[in-house]
PDB file of C-alpha atoms in Angstrom:
ATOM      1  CA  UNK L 745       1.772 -23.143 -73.776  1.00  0.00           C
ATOM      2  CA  UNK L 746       3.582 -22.463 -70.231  1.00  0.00           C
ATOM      3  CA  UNK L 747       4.610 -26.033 -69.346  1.00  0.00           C
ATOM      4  CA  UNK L 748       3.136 -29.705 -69.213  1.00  0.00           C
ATOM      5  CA  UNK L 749       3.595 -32.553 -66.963  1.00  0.00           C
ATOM      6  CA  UNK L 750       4.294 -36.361 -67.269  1.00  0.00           C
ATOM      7  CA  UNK L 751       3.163 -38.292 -64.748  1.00  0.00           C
ATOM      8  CA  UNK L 752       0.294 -40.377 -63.188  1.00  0.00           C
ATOM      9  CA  UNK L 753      -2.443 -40.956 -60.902  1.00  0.00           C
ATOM     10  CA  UNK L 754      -1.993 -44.167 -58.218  1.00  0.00           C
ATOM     11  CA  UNK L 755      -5.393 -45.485 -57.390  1.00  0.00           C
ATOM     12  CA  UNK L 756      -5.805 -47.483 -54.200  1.00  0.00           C
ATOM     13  CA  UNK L 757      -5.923 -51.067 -54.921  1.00  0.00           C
ATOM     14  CA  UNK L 758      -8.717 -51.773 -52.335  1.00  0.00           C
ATOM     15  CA  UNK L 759     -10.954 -49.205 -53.906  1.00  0.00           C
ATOM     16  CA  UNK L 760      -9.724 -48.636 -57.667  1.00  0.00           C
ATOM     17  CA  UNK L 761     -12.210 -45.709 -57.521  1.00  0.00           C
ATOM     18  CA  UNK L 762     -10.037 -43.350 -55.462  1.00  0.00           C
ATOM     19  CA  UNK L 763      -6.773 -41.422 -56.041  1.00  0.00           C
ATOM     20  CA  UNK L 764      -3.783 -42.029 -53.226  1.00  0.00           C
ATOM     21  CA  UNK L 765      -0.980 -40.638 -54.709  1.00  0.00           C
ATOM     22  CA  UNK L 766      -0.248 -38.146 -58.198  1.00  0.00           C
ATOM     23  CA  UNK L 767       3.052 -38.228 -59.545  1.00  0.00           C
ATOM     24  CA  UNK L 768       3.600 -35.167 -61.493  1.00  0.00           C
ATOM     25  CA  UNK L 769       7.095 -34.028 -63.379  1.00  0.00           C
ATOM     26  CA  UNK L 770       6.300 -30.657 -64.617  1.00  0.00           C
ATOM     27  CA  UNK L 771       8.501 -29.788 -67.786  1.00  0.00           C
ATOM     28  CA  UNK L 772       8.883 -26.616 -69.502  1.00  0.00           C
ATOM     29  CA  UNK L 773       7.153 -26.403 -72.953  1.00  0.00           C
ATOM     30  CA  UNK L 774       9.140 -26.684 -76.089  1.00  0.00           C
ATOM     31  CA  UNK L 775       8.158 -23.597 -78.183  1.00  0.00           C
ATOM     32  CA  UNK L 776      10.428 -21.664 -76.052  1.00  0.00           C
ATOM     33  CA  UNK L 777       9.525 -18.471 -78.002  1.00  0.00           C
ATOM     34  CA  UNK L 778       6.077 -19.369 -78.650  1.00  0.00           C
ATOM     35  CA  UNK L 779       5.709 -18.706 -82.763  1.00  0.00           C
ATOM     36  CA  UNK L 780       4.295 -22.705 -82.963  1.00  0.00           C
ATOM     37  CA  UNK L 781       7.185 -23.175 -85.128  1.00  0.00           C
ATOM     38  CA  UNK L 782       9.340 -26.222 -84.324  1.00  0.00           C
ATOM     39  CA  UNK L 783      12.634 -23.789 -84.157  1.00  0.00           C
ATOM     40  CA  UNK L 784      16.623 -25.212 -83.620  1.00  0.00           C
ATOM     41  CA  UNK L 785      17.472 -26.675 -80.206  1.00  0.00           C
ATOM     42  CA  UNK L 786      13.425 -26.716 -79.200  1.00  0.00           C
ATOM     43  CA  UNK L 787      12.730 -30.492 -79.656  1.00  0.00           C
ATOM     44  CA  UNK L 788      13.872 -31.410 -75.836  1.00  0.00           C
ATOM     45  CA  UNK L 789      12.481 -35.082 -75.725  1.00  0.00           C
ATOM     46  CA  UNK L 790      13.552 -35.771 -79.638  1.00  0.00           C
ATOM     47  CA  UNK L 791       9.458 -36.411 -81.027  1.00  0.00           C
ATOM     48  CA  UNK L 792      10.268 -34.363 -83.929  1.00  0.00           C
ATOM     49  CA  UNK L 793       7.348 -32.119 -82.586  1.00  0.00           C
ATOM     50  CA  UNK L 794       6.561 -29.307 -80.085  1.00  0.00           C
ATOM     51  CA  UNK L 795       5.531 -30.412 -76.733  1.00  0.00           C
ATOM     52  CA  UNK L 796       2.916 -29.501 -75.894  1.00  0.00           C
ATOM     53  CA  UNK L 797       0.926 -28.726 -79.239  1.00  0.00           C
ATOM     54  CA  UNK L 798      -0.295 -25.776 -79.106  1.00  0.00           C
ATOM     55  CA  UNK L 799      -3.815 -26.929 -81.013  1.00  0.00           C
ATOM     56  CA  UNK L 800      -4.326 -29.317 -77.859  1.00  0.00           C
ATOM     57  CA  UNK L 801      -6.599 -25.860 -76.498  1.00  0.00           C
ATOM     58  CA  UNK L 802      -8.617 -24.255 -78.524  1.00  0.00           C
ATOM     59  CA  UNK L 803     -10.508 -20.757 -77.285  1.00  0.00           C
ATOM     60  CA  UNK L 804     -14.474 -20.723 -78.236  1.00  0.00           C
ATOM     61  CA  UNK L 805     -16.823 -17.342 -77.943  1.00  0.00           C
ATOM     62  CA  UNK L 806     -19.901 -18.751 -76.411  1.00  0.00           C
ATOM     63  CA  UNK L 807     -21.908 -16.208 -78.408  1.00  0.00           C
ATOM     64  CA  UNK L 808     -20.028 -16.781 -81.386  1.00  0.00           C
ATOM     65  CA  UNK L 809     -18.138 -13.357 -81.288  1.00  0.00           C
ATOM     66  CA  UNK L 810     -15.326 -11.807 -78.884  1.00  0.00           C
ATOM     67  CA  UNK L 811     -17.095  -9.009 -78.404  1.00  0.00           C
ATOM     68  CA  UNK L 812     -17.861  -7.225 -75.613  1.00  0.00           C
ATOM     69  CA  UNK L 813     -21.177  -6.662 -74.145  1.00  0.00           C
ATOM     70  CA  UNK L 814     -22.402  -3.683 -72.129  1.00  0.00           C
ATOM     71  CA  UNK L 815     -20.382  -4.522 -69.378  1.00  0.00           C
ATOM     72  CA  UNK L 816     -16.935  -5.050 -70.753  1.00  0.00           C
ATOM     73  CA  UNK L 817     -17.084  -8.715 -70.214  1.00  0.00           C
ATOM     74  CA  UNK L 818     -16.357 -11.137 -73.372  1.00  0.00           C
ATOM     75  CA  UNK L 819     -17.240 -14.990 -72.296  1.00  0.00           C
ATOM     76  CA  UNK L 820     -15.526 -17.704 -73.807  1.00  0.00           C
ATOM     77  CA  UNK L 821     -14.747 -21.653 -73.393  1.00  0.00           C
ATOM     78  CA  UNK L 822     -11.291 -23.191 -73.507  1.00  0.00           C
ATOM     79  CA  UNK L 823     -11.689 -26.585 -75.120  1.00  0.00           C
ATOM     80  CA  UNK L 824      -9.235 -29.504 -74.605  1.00  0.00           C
ATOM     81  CA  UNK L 825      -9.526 -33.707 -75.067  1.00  0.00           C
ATOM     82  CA  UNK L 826      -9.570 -35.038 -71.795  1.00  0.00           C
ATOM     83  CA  UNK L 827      -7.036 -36.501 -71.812  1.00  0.00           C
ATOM     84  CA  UNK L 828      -4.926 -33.509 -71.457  1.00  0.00           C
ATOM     85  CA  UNK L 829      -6.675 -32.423 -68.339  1.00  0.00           C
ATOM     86  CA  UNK L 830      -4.168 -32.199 -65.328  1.00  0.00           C
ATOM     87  CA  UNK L 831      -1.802 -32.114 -67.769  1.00  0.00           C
ATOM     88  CA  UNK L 832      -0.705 -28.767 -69.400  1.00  0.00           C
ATOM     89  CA  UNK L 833      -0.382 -25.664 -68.591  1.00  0.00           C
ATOM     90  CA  UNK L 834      -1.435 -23.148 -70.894  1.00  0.00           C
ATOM     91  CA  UNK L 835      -1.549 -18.934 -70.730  1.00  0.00           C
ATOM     92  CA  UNK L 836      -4.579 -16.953 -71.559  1.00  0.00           C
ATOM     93  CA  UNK L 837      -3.543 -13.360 -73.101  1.00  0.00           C
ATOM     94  CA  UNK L 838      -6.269 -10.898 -73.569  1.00  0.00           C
ATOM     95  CA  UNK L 839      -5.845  -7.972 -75.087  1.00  0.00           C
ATOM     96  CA  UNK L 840      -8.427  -5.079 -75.344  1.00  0.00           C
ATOM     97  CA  UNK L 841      -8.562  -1.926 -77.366  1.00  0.00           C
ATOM     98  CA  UNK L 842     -10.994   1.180 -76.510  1.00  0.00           C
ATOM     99  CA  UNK L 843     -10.568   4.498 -78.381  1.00  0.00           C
ATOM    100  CA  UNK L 844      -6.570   4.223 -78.465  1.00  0.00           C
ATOM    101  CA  UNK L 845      -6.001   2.361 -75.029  1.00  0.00           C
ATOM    102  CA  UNK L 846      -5.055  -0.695 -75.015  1.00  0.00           C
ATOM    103  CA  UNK L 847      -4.649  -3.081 -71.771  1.00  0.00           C
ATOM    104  CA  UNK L 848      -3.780  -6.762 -71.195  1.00  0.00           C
ATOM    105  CA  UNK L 849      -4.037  -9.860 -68.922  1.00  0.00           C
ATOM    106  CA  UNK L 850      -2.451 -12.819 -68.433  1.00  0.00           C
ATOM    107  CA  UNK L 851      -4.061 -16.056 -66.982  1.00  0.00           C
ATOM    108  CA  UNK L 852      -1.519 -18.888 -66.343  1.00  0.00           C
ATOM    109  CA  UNK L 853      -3.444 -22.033 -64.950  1.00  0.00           C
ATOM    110  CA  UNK L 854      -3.767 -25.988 -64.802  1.00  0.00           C
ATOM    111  CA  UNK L 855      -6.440 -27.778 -67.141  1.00  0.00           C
ATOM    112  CA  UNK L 856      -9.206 -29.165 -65.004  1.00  0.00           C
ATOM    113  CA  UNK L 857     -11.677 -32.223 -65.562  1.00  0.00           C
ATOM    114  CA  UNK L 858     -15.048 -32.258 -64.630  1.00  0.00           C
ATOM    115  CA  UNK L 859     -15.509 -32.699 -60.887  1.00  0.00           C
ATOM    116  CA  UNK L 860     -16.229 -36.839 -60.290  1.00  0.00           C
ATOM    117  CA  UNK L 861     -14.148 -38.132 -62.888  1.00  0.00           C
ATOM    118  CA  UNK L 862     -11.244 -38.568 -61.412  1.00  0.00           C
ATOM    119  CA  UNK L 863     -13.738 -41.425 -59.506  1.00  0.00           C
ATOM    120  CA  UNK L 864     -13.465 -43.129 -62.876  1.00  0.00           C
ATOM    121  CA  UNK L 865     -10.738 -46.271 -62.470  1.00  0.00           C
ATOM    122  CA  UNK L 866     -10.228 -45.717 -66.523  1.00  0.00           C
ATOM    123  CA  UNK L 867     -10.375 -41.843 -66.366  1.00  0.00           C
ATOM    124  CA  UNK L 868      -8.573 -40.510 -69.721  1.00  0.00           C
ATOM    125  CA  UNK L 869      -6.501 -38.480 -67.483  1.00  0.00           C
ATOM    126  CA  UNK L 870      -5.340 -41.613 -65.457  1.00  0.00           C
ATOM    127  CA  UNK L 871      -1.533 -41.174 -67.120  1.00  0.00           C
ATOM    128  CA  UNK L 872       0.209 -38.341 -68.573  1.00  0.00           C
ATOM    129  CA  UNK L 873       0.155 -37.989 -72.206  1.00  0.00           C
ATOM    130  CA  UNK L 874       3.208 -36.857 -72.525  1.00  0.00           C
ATOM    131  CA  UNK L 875       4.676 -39.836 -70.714  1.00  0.00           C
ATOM    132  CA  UNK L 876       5.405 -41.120 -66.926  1.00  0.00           C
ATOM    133  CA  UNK L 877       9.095 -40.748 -66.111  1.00  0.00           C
ATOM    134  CA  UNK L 878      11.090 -37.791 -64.396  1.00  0.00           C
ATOM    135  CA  UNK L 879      12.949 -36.759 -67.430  1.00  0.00           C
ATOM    136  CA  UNK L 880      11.313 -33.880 -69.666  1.00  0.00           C
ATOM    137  CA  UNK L 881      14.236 -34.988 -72.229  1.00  0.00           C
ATOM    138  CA  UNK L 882      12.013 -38.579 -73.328  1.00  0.00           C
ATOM    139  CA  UNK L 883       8.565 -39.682 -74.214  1.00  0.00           C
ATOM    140  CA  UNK L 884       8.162 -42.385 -71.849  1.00  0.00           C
TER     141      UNK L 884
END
């Protein structure tokens, strides 16, 4: 995990169906050397946990393997409640190995939702998991 964000989504009252404003505080994630071991000093907002957990994404082959086909290309599905969409930032790292050569990406992104739900006035994404206010230092 890069980062997350607390925040929300202000609908407009006249039509509850459509997004006016998004108020996003992005904060840096916890697991400052990223071992998914809650480590000394790492607990910023005081949960007793690492925000974000890194088990909120989990990778899926679609084929069942992360192997790659003829092409070189390996397809797989990030998975994620949706709840969390909007909301995190994780990075993708693939790494590749062919006869002694190795090479590696990075992906840094945003989690998504399915285009049209946002149209949703109780859309699970609505408010920040993580919480609403500025500071990265609370839970609210």
């Amino acid at each position: 995990m890069l980062a997350f964000a607390k925040g929300y989504f202000e609908r407009d009252p006249a039509d509850l169906t459509k997004v006016t404003n998004e108020y996003r505080y992005l904060c840096q994630a916890e697991d400052a050397n990223n071992n998914d071991i809650l480590d000394a000093n790492e607990d910023v907002n005081g949960d007793g946990l690492l925000t974000p957990p890194r088990s909120t994404v989990v990778i899926v082959p679609t084929k069942g393997v992360y192997t790659t086909d003829a092409s070189g290309s390996v397809v797989f599905e990030l998975q994620y409640p949706k709840n969390y969409a909007t909301w995190i930032v994780p990075t993708l790292v693939a790494t590749a190995g062919v006869t002694g050569t190795e090479g590696q990406a990075r992906f840094d992104f945003v989690t998504g939702y399915v285009v049209g739900d946002e149209k949703q006035v109780s859309a699970p994404f609505n408010f920040s998991p993580f919480g609403t206010t500025p500071a990265c230092t609370d839970t609210n």
